[in-house]
XYZ file of C-alpha atoms in Angstrom:
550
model
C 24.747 44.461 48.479
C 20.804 44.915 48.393
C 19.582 46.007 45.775
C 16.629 48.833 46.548
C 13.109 50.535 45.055
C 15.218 53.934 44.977
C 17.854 52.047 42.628
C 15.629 50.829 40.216
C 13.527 54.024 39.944
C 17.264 55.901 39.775
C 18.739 53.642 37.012
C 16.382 55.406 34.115
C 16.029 52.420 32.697
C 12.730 52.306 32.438
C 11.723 55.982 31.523
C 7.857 55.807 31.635
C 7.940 54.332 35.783
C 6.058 56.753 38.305
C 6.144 56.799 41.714
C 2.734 57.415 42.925
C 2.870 56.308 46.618
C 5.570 56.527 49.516
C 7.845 58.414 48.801
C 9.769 58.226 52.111
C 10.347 54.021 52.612
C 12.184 53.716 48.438
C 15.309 51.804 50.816
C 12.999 48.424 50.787
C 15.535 45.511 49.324
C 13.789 43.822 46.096
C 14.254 40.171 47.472
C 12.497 38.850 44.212
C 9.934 39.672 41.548
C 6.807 38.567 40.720
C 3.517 39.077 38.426
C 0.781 38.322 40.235
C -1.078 35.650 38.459
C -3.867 34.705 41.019
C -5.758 36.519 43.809
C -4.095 34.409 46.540
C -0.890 35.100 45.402
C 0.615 35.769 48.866
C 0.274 31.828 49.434
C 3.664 31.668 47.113
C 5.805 34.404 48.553
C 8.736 33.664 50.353
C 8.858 37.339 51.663
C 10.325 41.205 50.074
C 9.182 40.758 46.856
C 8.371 43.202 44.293
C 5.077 42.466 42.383
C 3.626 43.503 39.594
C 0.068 43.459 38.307
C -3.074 45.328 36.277
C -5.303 43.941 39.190
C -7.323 42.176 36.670
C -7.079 38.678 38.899
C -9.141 40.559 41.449
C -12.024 41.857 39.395
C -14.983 39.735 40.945
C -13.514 40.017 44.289
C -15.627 42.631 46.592
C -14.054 44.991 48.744
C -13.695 42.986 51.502
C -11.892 40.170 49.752
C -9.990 42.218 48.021
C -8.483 44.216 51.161
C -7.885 41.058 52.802
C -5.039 39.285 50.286
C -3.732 43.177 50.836
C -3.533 42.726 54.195
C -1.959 39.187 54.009
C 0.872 40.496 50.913
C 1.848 43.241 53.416
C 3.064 40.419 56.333
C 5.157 38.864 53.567
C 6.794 42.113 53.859
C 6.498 43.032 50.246
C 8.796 45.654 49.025
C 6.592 47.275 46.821
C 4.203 47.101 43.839
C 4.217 47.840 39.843
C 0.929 48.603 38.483
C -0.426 49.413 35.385
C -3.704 50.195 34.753
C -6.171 47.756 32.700
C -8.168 48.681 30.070
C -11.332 47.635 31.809
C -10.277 48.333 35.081
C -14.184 50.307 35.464
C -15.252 48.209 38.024
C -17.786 48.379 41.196
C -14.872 47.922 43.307
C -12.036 50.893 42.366
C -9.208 48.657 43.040
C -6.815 50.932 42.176
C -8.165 53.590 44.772
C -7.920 51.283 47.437
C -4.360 49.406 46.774
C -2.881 53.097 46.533
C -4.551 54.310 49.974
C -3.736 50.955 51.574
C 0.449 51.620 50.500
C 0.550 55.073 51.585
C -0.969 54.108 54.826
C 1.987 51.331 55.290
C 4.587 52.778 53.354
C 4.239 50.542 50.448
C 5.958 52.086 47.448
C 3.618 51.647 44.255
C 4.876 52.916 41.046
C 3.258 52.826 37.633
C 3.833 52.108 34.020
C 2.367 52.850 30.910
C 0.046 50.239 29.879
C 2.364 48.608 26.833
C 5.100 48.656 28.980
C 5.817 44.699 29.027
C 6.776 43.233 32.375
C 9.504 40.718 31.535
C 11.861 43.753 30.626
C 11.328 45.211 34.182
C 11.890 41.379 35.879
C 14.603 40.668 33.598
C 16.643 43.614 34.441
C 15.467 43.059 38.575
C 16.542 39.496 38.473
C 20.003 40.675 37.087
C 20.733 43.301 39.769
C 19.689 41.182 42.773
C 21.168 37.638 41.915
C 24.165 35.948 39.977
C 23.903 35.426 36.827
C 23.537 31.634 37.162
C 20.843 32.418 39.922
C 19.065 34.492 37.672
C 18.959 31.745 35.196
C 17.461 29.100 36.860
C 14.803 31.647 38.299
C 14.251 33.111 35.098
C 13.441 29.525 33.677
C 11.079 28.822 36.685
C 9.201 31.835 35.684
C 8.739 31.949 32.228
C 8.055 28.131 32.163
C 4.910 28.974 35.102
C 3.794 31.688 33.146
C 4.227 29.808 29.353
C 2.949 26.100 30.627
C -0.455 27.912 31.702
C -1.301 29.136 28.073
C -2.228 25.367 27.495
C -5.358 25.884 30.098
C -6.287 28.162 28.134
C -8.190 28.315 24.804
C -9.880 24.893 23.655
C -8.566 23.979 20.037
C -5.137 24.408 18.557
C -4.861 28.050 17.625
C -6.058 29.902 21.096
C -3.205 28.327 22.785
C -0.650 28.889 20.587
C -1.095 32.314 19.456
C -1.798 33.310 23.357
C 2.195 31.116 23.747
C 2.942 33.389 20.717
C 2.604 36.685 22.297
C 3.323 35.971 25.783
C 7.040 35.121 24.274
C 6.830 38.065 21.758
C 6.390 40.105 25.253
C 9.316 38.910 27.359
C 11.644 39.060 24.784
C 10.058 42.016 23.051
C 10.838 41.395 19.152
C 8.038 39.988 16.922
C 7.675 35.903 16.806
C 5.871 33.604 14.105
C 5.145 29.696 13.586
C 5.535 28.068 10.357
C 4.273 24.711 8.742
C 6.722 22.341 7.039
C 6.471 23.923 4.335
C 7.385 27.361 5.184
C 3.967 28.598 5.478
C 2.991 30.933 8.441
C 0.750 29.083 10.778
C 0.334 31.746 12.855
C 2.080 34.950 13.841
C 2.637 37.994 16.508
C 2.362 41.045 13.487
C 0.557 41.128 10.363
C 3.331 39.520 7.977
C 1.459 36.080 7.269
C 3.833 35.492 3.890
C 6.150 32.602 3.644
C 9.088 31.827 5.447
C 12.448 31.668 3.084
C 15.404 30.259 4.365
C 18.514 32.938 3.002
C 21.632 31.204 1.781
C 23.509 32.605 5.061
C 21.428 30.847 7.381
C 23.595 29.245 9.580
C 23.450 26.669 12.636
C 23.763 28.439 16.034
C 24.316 26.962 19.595
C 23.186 29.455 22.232
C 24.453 29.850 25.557
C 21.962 27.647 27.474
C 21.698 24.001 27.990
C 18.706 22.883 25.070
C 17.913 19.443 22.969
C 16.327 21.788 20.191
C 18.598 22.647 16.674
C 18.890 26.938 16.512
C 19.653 28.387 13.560
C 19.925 31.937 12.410
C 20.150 34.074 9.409
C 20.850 37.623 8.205
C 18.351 39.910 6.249
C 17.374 43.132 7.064
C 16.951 41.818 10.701
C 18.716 38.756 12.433
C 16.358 35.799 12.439
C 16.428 33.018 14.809
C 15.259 29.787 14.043
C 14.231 26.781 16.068
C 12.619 23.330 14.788
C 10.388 21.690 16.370
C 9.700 17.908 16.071
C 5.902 16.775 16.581
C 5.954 12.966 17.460
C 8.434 12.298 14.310
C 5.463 13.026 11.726
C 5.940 16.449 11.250
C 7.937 19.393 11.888
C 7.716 22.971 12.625
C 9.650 26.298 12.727
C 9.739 28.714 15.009
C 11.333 32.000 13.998
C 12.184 35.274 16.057
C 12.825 38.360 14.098
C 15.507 40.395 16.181
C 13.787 43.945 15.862
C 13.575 45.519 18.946
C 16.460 44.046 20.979
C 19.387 41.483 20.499
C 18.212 38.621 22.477
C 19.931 37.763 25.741
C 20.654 34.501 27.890
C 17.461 35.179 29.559
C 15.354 35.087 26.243
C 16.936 32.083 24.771
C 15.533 30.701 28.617
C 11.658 31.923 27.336
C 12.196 30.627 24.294
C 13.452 26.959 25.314
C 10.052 27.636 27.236
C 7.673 28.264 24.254
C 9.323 25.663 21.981
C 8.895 22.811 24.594
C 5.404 24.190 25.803
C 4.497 24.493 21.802
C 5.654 21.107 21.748
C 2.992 18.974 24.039
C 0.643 21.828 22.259
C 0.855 20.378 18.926
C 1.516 16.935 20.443
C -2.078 17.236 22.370
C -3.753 19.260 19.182
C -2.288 16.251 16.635
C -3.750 13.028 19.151
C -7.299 14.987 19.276
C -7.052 15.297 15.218
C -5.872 11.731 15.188
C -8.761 10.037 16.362
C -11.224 12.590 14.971
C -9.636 11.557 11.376
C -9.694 8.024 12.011
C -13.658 8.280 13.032
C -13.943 10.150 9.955
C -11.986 8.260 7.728
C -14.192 4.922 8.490
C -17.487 6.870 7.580
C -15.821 8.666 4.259
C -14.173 5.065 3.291
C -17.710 3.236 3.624
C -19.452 6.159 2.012
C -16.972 5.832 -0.911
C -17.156 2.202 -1.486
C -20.817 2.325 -1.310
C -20.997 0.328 1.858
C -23.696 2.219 3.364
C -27.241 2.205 2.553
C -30.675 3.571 4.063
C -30.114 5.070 7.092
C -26.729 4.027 8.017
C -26.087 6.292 4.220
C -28.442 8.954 5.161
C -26.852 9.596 9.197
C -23.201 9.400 7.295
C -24.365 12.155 5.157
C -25.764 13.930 8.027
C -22.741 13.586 9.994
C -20.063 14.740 7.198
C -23.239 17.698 6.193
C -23.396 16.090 2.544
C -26.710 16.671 0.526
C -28.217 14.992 -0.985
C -29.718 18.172 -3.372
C -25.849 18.763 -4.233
C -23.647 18.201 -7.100
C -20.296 16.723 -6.023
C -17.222 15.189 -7.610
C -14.612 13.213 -5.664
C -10.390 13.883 -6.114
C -8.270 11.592 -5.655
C -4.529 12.430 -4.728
C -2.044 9.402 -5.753
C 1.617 8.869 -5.257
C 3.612 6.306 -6.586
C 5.751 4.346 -4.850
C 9.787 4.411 -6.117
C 9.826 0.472 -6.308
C 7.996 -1.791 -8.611
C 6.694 -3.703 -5.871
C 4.589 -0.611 -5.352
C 6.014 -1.473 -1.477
C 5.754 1.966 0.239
C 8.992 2.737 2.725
C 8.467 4.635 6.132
C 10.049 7.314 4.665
C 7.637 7.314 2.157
C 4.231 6.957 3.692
C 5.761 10.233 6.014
C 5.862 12.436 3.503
C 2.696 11.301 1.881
C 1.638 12.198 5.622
C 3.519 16.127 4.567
C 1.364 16.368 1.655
C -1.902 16.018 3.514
C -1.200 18.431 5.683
C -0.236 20.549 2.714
C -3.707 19.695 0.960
C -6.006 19.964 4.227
C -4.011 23.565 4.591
C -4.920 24.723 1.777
C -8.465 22.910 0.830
C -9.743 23.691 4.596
C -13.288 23.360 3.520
C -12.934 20.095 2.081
C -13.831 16.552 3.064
C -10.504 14.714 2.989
C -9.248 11.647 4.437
C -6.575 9.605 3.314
C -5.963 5.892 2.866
C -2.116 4.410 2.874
C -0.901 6.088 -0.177
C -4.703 8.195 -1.563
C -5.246 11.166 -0.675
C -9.027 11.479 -0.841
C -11.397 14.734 -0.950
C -14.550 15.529 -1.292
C -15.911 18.437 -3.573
C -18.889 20.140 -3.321
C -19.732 22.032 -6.688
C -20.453 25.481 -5.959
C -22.931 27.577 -8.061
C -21.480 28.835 -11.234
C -18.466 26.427 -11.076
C -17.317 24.852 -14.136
C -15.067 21.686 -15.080
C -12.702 23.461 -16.054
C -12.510 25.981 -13.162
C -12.179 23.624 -11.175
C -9.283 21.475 -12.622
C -7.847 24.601 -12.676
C -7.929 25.294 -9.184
C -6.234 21.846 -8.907
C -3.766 22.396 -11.431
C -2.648 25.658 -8.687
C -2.662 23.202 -6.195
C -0.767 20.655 -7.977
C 1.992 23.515 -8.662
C 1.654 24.757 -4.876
C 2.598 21.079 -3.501
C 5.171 20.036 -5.701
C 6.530 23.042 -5.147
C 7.081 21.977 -1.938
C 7.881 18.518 -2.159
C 10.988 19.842 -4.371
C 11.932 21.976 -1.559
C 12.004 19.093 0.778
C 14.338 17.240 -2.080
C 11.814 14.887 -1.998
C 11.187 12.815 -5.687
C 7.846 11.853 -5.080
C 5.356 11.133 -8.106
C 2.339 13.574 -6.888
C -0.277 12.843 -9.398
C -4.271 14.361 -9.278
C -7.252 12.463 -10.385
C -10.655 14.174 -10.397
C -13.894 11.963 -10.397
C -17.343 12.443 -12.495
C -19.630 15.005 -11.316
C -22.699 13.238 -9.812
C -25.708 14.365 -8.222
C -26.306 13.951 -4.545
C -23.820 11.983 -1.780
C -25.727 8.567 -3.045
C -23.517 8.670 -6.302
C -19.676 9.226 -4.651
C -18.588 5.774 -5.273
C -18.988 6.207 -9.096
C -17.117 9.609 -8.770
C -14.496 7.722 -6.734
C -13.958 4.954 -8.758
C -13.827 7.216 -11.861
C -10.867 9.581 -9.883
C -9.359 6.218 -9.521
C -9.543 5.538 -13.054
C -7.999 8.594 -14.303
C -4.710 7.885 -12.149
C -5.135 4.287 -13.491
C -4.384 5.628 -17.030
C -2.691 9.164 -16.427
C 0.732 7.529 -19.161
C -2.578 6.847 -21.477
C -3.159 10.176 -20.981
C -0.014 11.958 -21.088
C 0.393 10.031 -24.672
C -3.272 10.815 -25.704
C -2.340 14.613 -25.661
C 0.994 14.432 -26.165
C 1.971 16.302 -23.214
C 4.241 14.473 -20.767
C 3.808 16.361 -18.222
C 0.274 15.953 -17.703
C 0.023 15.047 -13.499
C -3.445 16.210 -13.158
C -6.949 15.388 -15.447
C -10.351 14.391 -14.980
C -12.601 11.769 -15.771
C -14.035 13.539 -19.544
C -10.301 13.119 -20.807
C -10.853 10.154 -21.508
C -13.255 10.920 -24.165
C -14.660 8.497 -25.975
C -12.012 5.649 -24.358
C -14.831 5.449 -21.482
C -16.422 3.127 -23.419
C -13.292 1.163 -23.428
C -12.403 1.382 -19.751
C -15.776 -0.774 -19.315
C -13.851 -3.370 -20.329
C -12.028 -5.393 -17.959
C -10.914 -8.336 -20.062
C -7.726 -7.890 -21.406
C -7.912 -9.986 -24.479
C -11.376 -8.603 -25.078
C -10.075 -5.290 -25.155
C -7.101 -6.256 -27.563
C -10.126 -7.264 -29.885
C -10.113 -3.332 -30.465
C -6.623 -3.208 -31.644
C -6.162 -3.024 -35.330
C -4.251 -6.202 -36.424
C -1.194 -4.402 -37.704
C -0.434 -2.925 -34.420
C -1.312 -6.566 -33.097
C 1.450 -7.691 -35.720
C 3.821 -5.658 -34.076
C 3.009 -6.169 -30.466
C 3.729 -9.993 -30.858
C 6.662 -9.232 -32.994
C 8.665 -7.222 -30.209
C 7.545 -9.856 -27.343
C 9.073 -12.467 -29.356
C 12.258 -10.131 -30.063
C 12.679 -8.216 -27.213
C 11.772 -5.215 -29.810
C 11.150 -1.395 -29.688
C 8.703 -1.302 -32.733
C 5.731 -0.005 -30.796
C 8.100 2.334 -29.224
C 9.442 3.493 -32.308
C 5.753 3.696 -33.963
C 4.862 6.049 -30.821
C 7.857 8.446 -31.293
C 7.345 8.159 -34.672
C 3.586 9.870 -34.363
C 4.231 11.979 -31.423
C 6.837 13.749 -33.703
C 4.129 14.030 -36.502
C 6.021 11.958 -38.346
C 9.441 13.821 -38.367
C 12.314 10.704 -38.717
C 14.686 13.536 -37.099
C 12.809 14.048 -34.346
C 11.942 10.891 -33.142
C 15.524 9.929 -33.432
C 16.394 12.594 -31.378
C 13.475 11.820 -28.532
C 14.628 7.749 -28.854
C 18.375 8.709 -28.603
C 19.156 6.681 -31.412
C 20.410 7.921 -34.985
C 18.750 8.727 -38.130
C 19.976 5.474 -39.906
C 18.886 3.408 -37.200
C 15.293 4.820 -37.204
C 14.617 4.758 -41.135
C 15.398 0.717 -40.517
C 13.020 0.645 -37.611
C 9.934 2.213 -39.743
C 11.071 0.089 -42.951
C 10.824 -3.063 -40.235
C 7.509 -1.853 -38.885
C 6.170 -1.081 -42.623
C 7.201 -4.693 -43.523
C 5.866 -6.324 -40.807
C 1.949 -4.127 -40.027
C 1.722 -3.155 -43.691
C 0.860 0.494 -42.372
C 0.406 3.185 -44.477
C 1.745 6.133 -42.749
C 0.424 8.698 -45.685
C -3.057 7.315 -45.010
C -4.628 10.238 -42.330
C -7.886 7.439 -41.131
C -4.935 4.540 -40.290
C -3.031 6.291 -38.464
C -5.644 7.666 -36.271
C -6.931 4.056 -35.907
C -2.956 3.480 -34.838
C -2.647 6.427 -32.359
C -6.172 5.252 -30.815
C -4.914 1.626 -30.787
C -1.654 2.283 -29.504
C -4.113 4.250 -26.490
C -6.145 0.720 -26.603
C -2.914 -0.911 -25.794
C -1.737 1.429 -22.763
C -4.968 0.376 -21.043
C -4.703 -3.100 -21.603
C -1.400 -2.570 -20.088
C -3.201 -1.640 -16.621
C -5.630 -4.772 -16.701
């Protein structure tokens, strides 16, 4: 049975339509629906189909033109039109005067909406009334892919595109839609609610009703949330979440939605290449300008090019993990979530200069006006929190430690700043032992304190020259035994000299302890109530950790 202007306008289910034109022809059969998306649109007609438009694809045209593609919808036999008024539809040509005299002189209905009224709920519920449900489908899916697939043309970086893909979807399923990063922070969004994603306990995996290759999921809060990952070339991932506010989602929105996800897809696959080969152009100028192998003018056009200057202060970061094998042999597995974490650190140091090299994680900092040291590490001590934070949420075990460089003046200086960041991951145990805090993960270069003068050294027997002889004694001692004394010593002093303690941090007993120190007495001839030796032993036990990394 055909299904009719007069029905649609008679179902109520669209409260805000208004007939403005024709009155007398509302028995024309809605063969098919259509927004019309160019000014030629009656090229791709196939013949009694409702359209609806704001006439903003015509403004430019003159009169004239604009009469003519009237003239040449109304021998595809058009049923009728849906207008709604754009907000700049001022123009020199009133095209709404003249499409509303042209109808009523044919007997064109033309009814109008308010201007938030989205379209897809009026096509949706046409499509439904004048074809079978597996019809409607396929149409549906023709549509919204057309419409979807031409947000890419438009917009000429990353976020245009996908925030215009953003709201088009929010519109023909009409409940609010965000993206978010790998690490469950909003990359971009269709309301004002930029906070973090959190995944509820009930989240749950859902299959929808449609044909798809992508994994759903949905929880329950206050609202029903409906969540899709999406894959970008195996590096990364990203989540797509609809908040069911408005309306329970239908067959024909999980169609849109298949839409935006593979659209958003070759989006991020496109917006990731570009990024690609801009960081690998940038990466060869940062890595020369590092290890100081530019000079002249080659230096002076690589400062120019990255806007370094040479009036500034700046200190270079280094971000280090460590690989889980002693070959320090870094799996696939583990170079892609190294690949996570710059993401994570680009995210949130956007203003930064940061490349990254295998397994480092380089940036580099420009010292604003009025920023301290100390400000600054603890800006990356909030960082450090921010990304392991993450990297526990992934269940990830990755050793995420932070090295921050000397401050030196002008870009001719970085590679001292860079090989000092390198440094302080170099000896980040010696430093976690120097202040007795285990848990140190991030430092800079003036930690070291007075063991720069030390680090100069790269000789490891030269350095051992340092060591007092009783800690010498005992060094040789437990690599002819197999021993612990050193260990022991180092408990021993960490504990400020509580036997208890140190038993308890060794997991050995009390007895076995007392015979360790009596051993380690014996053999150094230490005087552990003398204050001056046993700060030469704490700094010579330091002496020893850096030898360790020569």
């Amino acid at each position: 049975m055909a299904y009719t202007v007069k029905q649609l306008l008679e179902s109520k289910q669209f409260p805000d339509m208004r007939l403005v034109t024709c009155k007398e022809n509302l028995n024309q059969e809605i063969k098919g629906i259509r927004i019309i998306e160019i000014e030629d649109m009656e090229r791709y007609l196939t013949g009694g189909e409702l359209l609806l438009t704001n006439m903003k694809v015509y403004f430019g045209e003159t009169d004239r033109e604009f009469r003519k593609h009237l003239n040449e919808l109304e021998k595809k036999q058009v049923s009728g039109f849906i207008i709604k008024q754009h907000p700049d539809m001022v123009q020199k040509v009133n095209y709404y005067d003249i499409l509303l005299k042209f109808c009523s002189e044919r007997n064109i209905p033309v009814i109008e909406i308010s201007e938030d009224e989205y379209y897809w709920g009026i096509i949706k519920y046409v499509i439904l009334q004048i074809y079978d449900e597996n019809i409607a489908r396929l149409i549906y899916f023709k549509l919204t892919h057309d419409n979807i697939s031409n947000m890419l043309l438009d917009g000429e970086d990353f976020e245009d595109p996908t925030k215009n893909i953003l709201f088009l979807l929010s519109s023909m399923i009409d409940n609010p839609v965000a993206l978010y990063y790998s690490n469950l922070t909003c990359c971009a969004s269709t309301t004002q609610d930029l906070s973090d994603f959190v995944f509820e306990k009930n989240v749950e995996k859902y299959k929808p009703d449609i044909v798809t290759r992508f994994e759903y999921k949905k929880q329950r809060k206050e609202h029903t949330q409906y969540i899709t990952k999406i894959h970008v070339l195996g590096r990364t991932e990203i989540y797509l979440v609809v908040t069911e506010v408005n309306m329970p989602l239908t067959i024909l929105d999980y169609m849109a939605l298949e839409n935006a996800v593979i659209t958003l897809q070759y989006s991020f696959m496109e917006t990731y290449a570009k990024n690609e080969i801009e960081k690998k152009y940038q990466r060869d100028i940062e890595y020369s300008l590092l290890n100081g192998l530019l000079t002249g003018d080659e230096l002076s056009k690589a400062a120019r090019m990255l806007k370094l200057k040479d009036t500034a202060q700046y200190c270079v970061v280094s971000f280090h993990t460590i690989s889980s094998n002693s070959e320090d042999y870094y799996t696939k597995e583990e170079l892609e979530e190294i690949g996570v974490i710059e993401g994570e650190i680009q995210r949130l140091l956007p203003d930064e200069h940061i490349y990254r090299n295998l397994n480092q994680i380089v940036c580099i900092h420009e010292i604003k006006p009025g920023e301290t040291q100390a400000g600054f590490r603890e800006e990356m001590e909030k960082l450090y929190q921010t990304v392991q934070k993450q990297i526990f949420h992934r269940n990830k075990t990755t050793d995420f430690q932070i090295g921050i460089g000397s401050i030196v003046n002008g870009y001719g200086d970085l590679k001292k700043s860079f090989n000092d960041s390198k440094k302080v991951i170099d000896y980040m145990d010696m430093l976690r032992y120097l202040y007795g805090d285990k848990n140190i993960s991030v430092a800079d270069f003036s930690k070291l304190g007075f063991f720069q003068i030390f680090e100069k050294i790269k000789n490891r027997d030269e350095l051992m020259e340092y060591v007092p002889e009783s800690l010498v004694k005992l060094y040789w001692y437990d690599k002819e035994h197999d021993g612990e004394l050193i260990e022991t010593l180092q408990a021993y002093l960490d504990c400020d000299k509580s036997a208890n303690k140190a038993a308890e941090k060794l997991y050995v007993n009390y007895r076995t302890l007392s015979g360790r120190l009596k051993k380690i007495r014996d053999i150094s001839g230490i005087d552990f109530k003398n204050s001056a030796e046993m700060l030469a032993v704490r700094n010579g036990i330091v002496l020893f950790k850096m030898a360790e990394t020569l």
